[in-house]
Coordinates of C-alpha atoms (C1' of nucleotides) in Angstrom, one line a residue:
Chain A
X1 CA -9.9 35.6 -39.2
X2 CA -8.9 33.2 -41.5
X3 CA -9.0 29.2 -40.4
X4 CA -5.4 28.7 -38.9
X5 CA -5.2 25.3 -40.9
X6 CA -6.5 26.6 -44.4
X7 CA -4.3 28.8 -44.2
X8 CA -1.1 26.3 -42.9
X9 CA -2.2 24.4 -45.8
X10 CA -2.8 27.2 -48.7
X11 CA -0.4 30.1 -47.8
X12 CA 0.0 31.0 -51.8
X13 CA -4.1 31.5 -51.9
X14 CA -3.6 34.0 -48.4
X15 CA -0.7 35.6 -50.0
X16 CA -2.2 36.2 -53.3
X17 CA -5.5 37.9 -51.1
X18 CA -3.0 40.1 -49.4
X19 CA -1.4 41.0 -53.1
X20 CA -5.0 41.9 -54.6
X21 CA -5.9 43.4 -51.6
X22 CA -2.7 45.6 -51.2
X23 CA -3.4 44.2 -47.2
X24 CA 0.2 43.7 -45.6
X25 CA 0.9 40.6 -43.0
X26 CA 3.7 38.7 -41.5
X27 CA 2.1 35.1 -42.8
X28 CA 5.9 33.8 -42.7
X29 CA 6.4 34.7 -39.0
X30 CA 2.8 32.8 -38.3
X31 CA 4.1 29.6 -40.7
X32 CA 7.4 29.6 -38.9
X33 CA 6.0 29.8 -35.6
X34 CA 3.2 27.7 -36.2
X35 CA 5.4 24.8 -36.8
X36 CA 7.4 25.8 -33.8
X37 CA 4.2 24.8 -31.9
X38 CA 2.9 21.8 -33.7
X39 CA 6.0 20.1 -32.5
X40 CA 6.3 21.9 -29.1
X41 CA 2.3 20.5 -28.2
X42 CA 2.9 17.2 -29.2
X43 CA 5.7 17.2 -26.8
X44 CA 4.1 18.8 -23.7
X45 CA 1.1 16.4 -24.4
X46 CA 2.7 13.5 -24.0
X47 CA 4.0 14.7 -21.2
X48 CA 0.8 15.7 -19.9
X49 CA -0.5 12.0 -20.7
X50 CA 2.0 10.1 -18.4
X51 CA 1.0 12.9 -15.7
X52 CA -2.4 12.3 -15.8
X53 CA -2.5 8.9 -15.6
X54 CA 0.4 8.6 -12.9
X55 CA -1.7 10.9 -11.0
X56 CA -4.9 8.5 -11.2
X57 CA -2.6 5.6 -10.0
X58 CA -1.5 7.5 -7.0
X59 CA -5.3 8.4 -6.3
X60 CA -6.1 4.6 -6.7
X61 CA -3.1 3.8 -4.5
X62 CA -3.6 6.0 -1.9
X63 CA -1.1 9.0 -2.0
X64 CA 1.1 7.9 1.2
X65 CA 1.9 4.8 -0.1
X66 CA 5.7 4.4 -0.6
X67 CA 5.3 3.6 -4.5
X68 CA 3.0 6.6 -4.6
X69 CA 6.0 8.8 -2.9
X70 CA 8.4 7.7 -5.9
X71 CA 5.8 8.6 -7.9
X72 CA 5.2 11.9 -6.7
X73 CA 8.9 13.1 -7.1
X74 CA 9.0 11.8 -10.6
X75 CA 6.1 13.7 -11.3
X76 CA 7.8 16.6 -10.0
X77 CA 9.8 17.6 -12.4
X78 CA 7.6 16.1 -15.3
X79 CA 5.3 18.5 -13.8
X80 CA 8.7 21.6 -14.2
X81 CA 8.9 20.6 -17.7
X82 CA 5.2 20.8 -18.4
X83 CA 5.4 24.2 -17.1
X84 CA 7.9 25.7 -19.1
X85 CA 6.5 23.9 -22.6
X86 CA 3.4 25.7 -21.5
X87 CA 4.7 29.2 -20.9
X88 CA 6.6 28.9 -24.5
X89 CA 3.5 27.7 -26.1
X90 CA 1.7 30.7 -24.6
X91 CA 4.3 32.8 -25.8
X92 CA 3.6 31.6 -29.4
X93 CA 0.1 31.0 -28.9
X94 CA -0.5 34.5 -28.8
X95 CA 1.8 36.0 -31.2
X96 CA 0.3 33.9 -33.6
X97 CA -2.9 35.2 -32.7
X98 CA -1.8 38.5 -33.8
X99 CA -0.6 37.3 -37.1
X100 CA -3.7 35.3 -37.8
X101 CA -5.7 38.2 -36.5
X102 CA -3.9 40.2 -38.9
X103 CA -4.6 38.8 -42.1
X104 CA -7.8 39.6 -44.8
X105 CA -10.2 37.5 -45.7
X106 CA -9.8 36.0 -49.1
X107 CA -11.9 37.7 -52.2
X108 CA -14.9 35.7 -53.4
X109 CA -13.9 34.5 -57.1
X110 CA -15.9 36.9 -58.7
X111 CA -14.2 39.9 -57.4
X112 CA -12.1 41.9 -60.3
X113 CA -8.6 42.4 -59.7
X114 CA -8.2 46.0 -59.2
X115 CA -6.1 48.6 -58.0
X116 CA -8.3 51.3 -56.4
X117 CA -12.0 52.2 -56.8
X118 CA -11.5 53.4 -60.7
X119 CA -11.3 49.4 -61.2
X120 CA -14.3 49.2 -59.7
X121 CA -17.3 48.0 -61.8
X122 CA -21.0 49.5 -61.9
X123 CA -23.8 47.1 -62.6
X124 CA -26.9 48.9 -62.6
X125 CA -28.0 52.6 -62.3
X126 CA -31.1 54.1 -60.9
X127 CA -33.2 57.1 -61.7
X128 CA -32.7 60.0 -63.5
X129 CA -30.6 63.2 -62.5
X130 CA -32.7 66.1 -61.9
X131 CA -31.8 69.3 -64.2
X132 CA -31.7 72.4 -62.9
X133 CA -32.3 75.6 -64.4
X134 CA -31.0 77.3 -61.8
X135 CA -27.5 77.6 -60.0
X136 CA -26.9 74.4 -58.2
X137 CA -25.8 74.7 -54.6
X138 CA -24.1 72.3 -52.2
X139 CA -25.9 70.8 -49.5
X140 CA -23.9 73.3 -47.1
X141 CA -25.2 75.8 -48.4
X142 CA -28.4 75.0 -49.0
X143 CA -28.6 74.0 -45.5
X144 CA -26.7 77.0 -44.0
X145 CA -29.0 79.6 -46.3
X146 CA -32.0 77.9 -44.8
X147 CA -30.9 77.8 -41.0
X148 CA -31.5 74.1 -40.6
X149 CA -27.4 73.3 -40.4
X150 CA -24.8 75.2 -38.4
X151 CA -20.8 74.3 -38.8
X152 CA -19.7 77.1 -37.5
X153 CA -21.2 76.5 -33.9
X154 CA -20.9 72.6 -34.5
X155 CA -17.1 73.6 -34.4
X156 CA -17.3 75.6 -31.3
X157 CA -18.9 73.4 -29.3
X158 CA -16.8 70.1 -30.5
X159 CA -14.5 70.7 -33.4
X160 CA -13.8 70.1 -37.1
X161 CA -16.0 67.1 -38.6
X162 CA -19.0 68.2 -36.5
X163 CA -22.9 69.2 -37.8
X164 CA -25.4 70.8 -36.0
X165 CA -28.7 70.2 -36.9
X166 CA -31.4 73.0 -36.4
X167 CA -35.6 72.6 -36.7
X168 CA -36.4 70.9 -40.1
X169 CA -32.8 69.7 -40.6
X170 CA -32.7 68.3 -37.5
X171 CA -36.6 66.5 -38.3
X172 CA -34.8 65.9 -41.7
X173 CA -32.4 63.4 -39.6
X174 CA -35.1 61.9 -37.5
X175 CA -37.3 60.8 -39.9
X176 CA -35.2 59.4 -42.2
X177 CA -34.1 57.4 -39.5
X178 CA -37.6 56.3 -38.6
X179 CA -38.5 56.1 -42.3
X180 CA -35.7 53.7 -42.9
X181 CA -36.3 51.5 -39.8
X182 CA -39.8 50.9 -40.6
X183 CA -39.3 49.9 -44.0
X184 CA -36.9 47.4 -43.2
X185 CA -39.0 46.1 -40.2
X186 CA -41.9 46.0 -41.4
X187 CA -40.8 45.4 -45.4
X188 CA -38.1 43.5 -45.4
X189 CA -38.2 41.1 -42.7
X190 CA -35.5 43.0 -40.4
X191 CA -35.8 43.2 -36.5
X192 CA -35.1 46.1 -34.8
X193 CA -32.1 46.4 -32.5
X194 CA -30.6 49.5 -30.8
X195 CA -27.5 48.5 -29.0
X196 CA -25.1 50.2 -27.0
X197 CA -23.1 53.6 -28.8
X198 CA -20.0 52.1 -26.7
X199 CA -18.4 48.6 -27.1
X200 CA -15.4 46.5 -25.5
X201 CA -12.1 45.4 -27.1
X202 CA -13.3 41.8 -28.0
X203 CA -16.0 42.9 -29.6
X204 CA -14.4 45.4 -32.1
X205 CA -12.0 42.6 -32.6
X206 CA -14.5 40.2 -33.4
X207 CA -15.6 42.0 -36.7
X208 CA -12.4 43.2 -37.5
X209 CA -11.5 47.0 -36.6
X210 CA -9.1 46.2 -34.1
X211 CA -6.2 44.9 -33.6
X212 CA -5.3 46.4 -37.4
X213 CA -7.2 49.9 -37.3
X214 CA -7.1 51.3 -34.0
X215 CA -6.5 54.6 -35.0
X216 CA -9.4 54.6 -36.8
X217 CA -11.3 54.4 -33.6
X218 CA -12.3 56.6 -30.9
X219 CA -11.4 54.9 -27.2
X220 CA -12.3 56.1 -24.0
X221 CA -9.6 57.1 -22.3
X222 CA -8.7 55.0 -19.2
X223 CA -11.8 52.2 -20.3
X224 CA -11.7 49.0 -22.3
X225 CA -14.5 51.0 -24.2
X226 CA -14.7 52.5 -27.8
X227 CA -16.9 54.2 -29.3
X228 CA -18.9 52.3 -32.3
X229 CA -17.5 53.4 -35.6
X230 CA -20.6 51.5 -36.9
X231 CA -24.1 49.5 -35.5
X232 CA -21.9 46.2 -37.1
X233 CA -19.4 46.3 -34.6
X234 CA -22.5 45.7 -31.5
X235 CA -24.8 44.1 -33.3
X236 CA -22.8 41.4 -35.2
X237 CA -21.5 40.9 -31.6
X238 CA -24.5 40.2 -30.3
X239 CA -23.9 36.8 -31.2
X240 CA -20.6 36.1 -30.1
X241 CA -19.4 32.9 -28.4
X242 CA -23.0 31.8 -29.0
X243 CA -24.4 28.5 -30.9
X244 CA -27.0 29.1 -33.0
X245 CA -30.4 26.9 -33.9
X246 CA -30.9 26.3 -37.9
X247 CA -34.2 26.8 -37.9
X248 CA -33.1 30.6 -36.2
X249 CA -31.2 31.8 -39.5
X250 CA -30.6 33.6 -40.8
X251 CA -31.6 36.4 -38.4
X252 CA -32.1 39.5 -39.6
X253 CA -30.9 42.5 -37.8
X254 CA -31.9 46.7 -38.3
X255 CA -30.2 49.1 -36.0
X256 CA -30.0 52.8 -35.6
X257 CA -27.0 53.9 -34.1
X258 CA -24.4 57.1 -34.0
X259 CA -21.5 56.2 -35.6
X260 CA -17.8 57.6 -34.5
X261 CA -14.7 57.5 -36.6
X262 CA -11.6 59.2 -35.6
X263 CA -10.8 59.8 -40.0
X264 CA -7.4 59.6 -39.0
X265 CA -5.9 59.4 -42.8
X266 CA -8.3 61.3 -43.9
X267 CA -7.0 65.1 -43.7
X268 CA -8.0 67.8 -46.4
X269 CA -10.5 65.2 -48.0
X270 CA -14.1 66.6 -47.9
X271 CA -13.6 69.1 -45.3
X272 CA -16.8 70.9 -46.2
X273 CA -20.5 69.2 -45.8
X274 CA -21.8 66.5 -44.3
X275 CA -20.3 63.9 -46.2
X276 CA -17.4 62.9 -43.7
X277 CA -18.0 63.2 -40.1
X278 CA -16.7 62.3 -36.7
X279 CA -20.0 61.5 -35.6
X280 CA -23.1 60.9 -38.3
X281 CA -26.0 58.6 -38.1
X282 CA -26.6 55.3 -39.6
X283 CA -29.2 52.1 -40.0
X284 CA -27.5 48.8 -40.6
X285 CA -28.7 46.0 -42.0
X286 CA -26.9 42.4 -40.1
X287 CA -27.3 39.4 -41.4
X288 CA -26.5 35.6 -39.8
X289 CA -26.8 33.2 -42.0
X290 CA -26.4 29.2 -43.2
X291 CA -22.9 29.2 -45.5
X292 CA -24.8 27.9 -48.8
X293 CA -27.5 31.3 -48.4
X294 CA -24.5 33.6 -48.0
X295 CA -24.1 34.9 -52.2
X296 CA -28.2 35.3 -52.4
X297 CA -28.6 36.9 -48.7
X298 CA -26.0 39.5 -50.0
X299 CA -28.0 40.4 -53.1
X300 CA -31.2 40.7 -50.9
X301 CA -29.5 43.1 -48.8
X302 CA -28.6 44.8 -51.6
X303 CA -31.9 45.2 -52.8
X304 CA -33.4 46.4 -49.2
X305 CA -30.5 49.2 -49.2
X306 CA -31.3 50.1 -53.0
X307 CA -35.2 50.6 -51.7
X308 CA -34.3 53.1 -49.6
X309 CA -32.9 55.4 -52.1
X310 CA -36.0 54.4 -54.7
X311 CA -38.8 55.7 -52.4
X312 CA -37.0 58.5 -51.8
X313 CA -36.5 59.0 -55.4
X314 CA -32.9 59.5 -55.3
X315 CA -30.9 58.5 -58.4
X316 CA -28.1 56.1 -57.5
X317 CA -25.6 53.7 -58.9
X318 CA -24.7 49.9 -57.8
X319 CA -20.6 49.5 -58.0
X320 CA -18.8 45.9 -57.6
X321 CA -16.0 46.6 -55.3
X322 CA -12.3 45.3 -57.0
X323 CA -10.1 43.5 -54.9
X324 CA -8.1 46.3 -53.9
X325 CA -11.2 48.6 -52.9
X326 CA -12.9 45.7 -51.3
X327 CA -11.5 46.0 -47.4
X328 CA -9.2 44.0 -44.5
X329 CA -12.7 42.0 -44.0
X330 CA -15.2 41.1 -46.8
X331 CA -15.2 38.5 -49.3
X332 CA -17.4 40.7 -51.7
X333 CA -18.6 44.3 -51.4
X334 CA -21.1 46.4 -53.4
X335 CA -21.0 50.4 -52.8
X336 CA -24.8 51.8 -53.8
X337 CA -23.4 55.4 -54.9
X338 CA -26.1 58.4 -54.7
X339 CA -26.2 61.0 -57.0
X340 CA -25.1 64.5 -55.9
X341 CA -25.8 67.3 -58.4
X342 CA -23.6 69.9 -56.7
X343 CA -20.3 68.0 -57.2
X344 CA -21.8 66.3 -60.2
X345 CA -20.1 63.0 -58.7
X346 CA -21.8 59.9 -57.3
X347 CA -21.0 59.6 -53.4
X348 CA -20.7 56.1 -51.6
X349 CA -24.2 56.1 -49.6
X350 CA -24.1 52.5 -48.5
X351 CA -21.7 49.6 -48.3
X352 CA -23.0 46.1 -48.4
X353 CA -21.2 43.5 -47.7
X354 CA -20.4 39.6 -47.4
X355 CA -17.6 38.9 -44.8
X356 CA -18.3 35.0 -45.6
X357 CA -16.7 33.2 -42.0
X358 CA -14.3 35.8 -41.5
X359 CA -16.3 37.5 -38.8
X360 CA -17.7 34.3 -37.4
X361 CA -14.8 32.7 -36.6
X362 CA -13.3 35.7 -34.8
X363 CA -15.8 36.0 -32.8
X364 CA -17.0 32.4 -32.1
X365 CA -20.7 32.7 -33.9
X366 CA -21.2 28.8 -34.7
X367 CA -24.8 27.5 -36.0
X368 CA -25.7 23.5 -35.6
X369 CA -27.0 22.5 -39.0
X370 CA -28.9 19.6 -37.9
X371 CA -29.2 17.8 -34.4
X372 CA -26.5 16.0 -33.3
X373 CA -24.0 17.4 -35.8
X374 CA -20.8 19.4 -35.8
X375 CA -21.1 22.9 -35.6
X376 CA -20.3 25.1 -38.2
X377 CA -19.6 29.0 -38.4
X378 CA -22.3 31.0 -39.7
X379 CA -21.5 33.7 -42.1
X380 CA -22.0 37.1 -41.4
X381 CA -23.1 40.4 -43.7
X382 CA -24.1 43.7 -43.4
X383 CA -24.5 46.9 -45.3
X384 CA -26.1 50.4 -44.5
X385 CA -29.5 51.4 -44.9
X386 CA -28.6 53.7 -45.0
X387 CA -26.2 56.5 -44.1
X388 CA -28.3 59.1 -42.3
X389 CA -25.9 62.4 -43.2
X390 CA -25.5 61.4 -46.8
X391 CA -29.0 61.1 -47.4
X392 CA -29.6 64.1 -45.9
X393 CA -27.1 65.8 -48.2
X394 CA -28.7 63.8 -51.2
X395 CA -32.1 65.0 -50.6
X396 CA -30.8 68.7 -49.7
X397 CA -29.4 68.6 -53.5
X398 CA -31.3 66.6 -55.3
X399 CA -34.7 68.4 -54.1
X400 CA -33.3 71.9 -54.3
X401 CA -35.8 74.9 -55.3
X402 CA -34.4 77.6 -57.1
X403 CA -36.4 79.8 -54.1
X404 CA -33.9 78.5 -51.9
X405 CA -36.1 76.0 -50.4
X406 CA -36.5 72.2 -50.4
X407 CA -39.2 69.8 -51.3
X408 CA -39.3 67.1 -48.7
X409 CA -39.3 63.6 -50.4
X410 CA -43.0 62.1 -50.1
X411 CA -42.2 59.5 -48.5
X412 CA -41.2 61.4 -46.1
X413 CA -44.1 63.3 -45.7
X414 CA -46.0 61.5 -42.9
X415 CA -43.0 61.9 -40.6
X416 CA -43.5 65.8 -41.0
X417 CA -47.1 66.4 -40.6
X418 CA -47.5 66.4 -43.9
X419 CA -45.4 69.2 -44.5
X420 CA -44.0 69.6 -48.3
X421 CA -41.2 72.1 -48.1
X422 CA -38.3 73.3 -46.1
X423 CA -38.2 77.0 -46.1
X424 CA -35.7 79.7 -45.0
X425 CA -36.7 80.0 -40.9
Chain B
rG1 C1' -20.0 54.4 -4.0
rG2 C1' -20.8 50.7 0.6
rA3 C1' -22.3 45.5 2.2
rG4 C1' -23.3 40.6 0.8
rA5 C1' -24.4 36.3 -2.7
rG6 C1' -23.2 34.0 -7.1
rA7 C1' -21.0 32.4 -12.3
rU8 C1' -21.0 24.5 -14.0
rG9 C1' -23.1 21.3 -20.6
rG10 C1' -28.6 24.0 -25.5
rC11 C1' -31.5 25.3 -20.7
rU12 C1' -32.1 24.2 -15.5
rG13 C1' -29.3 22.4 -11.5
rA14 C1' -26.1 19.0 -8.1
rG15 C1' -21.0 18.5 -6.9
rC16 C1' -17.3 22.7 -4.0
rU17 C1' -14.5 18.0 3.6
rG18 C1' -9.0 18.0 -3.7
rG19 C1' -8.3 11.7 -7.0
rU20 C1' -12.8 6.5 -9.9
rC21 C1' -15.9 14.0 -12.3
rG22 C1' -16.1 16.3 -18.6
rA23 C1' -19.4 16.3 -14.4
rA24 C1' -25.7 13.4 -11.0
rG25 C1' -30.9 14.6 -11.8
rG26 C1' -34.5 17.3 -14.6
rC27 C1' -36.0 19.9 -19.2
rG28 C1' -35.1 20.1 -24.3
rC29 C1' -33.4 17.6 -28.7
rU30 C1' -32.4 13.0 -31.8
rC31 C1' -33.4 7.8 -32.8
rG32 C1' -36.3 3.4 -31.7
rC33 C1' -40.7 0.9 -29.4
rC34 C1' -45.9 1.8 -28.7
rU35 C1' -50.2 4.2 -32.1
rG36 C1' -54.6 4.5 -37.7
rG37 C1' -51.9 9.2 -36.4
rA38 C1' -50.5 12.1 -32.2
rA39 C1' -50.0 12.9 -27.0
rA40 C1' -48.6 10.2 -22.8
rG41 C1' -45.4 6.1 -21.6
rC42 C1' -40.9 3.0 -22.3
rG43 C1' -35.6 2.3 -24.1
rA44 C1' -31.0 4.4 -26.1
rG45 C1' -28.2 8.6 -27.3
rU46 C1' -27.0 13.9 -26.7
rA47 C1' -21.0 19.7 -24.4
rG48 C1' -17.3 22.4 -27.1
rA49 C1' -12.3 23.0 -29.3
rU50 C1' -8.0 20.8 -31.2
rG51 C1' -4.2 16.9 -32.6
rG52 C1' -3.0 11.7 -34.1
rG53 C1' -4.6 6.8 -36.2
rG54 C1' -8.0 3.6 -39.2
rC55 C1' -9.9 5.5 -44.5
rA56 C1' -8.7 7.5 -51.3
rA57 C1' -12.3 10.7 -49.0
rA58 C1' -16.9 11.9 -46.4
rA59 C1' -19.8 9.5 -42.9
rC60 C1' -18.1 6.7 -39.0
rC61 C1' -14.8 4.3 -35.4
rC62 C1' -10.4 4.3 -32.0
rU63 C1' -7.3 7.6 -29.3
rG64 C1' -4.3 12.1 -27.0
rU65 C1' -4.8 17.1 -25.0
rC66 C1' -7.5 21.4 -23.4
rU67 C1' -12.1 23.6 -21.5
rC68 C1' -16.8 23.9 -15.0
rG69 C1' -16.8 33.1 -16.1
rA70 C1' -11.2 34.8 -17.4
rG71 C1' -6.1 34.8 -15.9
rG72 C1' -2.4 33.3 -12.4
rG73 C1' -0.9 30.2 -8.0
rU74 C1' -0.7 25.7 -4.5
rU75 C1' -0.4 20.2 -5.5
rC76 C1' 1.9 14.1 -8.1
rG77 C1' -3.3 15.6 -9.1
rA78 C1' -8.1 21.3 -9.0
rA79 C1' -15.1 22.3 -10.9
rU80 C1' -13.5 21.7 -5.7
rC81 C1' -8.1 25.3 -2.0
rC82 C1' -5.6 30.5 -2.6
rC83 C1' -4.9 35.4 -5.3
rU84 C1' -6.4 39.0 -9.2
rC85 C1' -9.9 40.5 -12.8
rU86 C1' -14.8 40.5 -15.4
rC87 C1' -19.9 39.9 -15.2
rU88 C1' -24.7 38.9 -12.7
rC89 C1' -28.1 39.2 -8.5
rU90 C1' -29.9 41.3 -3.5
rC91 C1' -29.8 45.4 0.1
rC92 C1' -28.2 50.6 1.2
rG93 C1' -26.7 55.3 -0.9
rC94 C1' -26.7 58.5 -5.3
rC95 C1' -28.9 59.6 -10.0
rA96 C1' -31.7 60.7 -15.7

RNA sequence: GGAGAGAUGGCUGAGCUGGUCGAAGGCGCUCGCCUGGAAAGCGAGUAGAUGGGGCAAAACCCUGUCUCGAGGGUUCGAAUCCCUCUCUCUCCGCCA
């Protein structure tokens, strides 16, 4: 959310983020209406002034004194009026909460204008692309041929969009998620977290998925309750409505959690594979932190995500998101794209991302920069460390044999018994 | 699921026979005194949000309004009374 009086005050800087962004918004309704209410508060204020301090001089009085009883009826129907300014300020109150709720955050100043991801813009690359000598297979069917995925009885049991993990594919999953929890715990500084799979409106309105992408989300029917599309939505919440300490930031945040998305808009696009779930596993990396640290935290989590995909020798790619790629909620946005040899593309593996005060301010996570001074909103990152699924289809390419089998990344070793290959079951 | 108790400032905890209560006390924190330095002790200050004025502006000062879990109601006036909801705790039942 952006600040109701930045935005009163710069409405061609909101409306030029909505252009660049291709983000749509009613900010005329909110300017219209937020005059509307300037005038209407002062109004019911000063109404509310003479009522307060009428009321102390009938308490002083003593309320059955005849001057109180004029009192009182005057009060009466100053008391109506208040009433009514009130319900018409609640009225507005709240449809301008859906306006303000409703616009992007602003791109940081080095974000490219762009249309779509082709005007995105890689800055580094890692690793070198493995050559194969034999036929390259997809992860689906490298997985299939070695028994350690199953689609067709994913879809049975739940649908379309569904993976079922069997033996070493299923150990593939679990240790990359230990793998990457411990690096970032006991590497990078992060503290583990595993929240709940299932969070309340306020909270997937406080980073951003509701009330513009609802239908992105899976709710529970009859609940308050959705189901997380991502650890960000609980974790970042964690926070919420709280003050923090400066000496506490910026807290650093790792959690493991499923992650559900309903892929509403997403029909016919990479049907087959792992790569686009309704349910698929993910660390994220959350971030609090002072304002002035926000640009160099970014590029540290960054780094922590790139790790990941070094020590598991995966060849990637680092792309600056362009304003029109970059999201309803972040201020800057860097994809790290892994390499997969089967579609001879690189894939978005993690999304890292600086949402600035955008987040904070939704959801009321305030830090006190020094004792005894205002308090300030604390800005708010994250990014994947990564996606579980895509890794595993990474690694399923990537370390292909041209037996059919596949060599388990080193790194990965320990969390196998030391086992070095997957082979057919 | 049944019965009961509760939700107050950064924390703890009074107030809850409606008015002088944005709210005692304690802890914590900040500043000052004391000290070679620290602890202890003493003194002062210390909730959040938002609007207006002083000001070029920040700091700061003056001032209005709102907030005692959330929302509604009664009343001239609500932390205090009534209703609804949410959450927490205790006991019983059920359960991984």
């Amino acid at each position: 959310m952006l600040d109701l009086k930045f935005v009163r005050e710069n409405p061609e800087v909101v409306r030029r983020a909505m252009e660049q962004k291709g983000e749509s918004g009613d900010l005329d309704g909110l300017l219209v209406r937020d005059k509307e209410r300037r005038d209407l508060l002062k109004e019911v204020e000063e109404l509310k002034q003479i009522r307060n301090r009428v009321s102390k001089e009938i308490g002083r009085a003593g309320a059955d004194s005849e001057a109180s009883q004029q009192k009182k009826n005057e009060m009466r129907k100053i008391s109506t009026s208040i009433k009514d300014l009130d319900d018409k300020l609640r009225r507005l109150d709240a449809e301008m909460e859906l306006r303000l709720l409703s616009l992007p955050n602003i791109p940081d100043q080095v974000v490219p204008r762009g249309k779509d991801e082709s005007d995105n813009i890689e800055l580094r690359s890692w690793g070198e692309k493995p050559r194969f000598m034999h036929n390259v297979l997809a992860h689906w069917d490298i997985g299939s041929n070695l028994g350690v995925i199953d689609f067709p009885r994913a879809g049975k049991i739940a649908g379309s969009r569904f993976v079922v993990y069997f033996g070493a594919g299923a150990r593939l999953e679990r240790a990359l998620i230990s793998f990457m929890l411990d690096l970032h715990t006991t590497e990078h500084g992060y503290r583990e977290v595993f929240p709940p799979f299932l969070v309340n409106e306020a909270s997937m309105t406080g980073t951003g998925q509701l009330p513009k992408f609802a239908e992105d989300a899976f709710k529970i029917e009859g609940t308050d309750l959705y189901l997380v599309p991502t650890a960000e939505v609980p974790v970042t919440n964690l926070h919420r409505d709280e003050i923090l300490e400066a000496d506490q930031l910026p807290i650093c945040y790792a959690a493991y959690t499923a992650c559900f998305r309903a892929e509403a808009g997403a029909h016919g696009r990479d049907t087959r594979g792992l790569i686009r779930q309704h349910q698929f596993n993910k660390v994220e990396l959350v971030k609090f932190v002072r304002p002035e640290e926000s640009d160099q935290e970014l590029e540290k989590l960054t780094r922590d995500a790139e790790k990941v995909l070094q020590l598991l020798k995966l060849p990637y790619r680092v792309m600056l998101m362009c304003s029109g790629d970059l999201g309803f909620a972040p201020a800057k946005k860097y994809d790290l794209e892994v390499w997969l040899p089967a579609a001879d593309t690189y894939r978005e593996i993690s999304s890292c991302s600086n949402f600035t005060d955008f987040q904070a301010r939704r959801a009321g996570i305030r830090y006190r920069p020094a004792a005894g001074k205002k308090t300030q909103f604390v800005h708010t990152l994250n990014g994947s460390g990564l996606a579980v699924g895509r890794t595993v289809a990474a690694i399923l390419e990537n370390y292909q044999q041209e037996d059919g089998s596949v060599i388990i990344p080193e790194v990965l070793r320990p969390y196998f018994n030391g086992q070095e290959k997957i082979t057919e079951y």
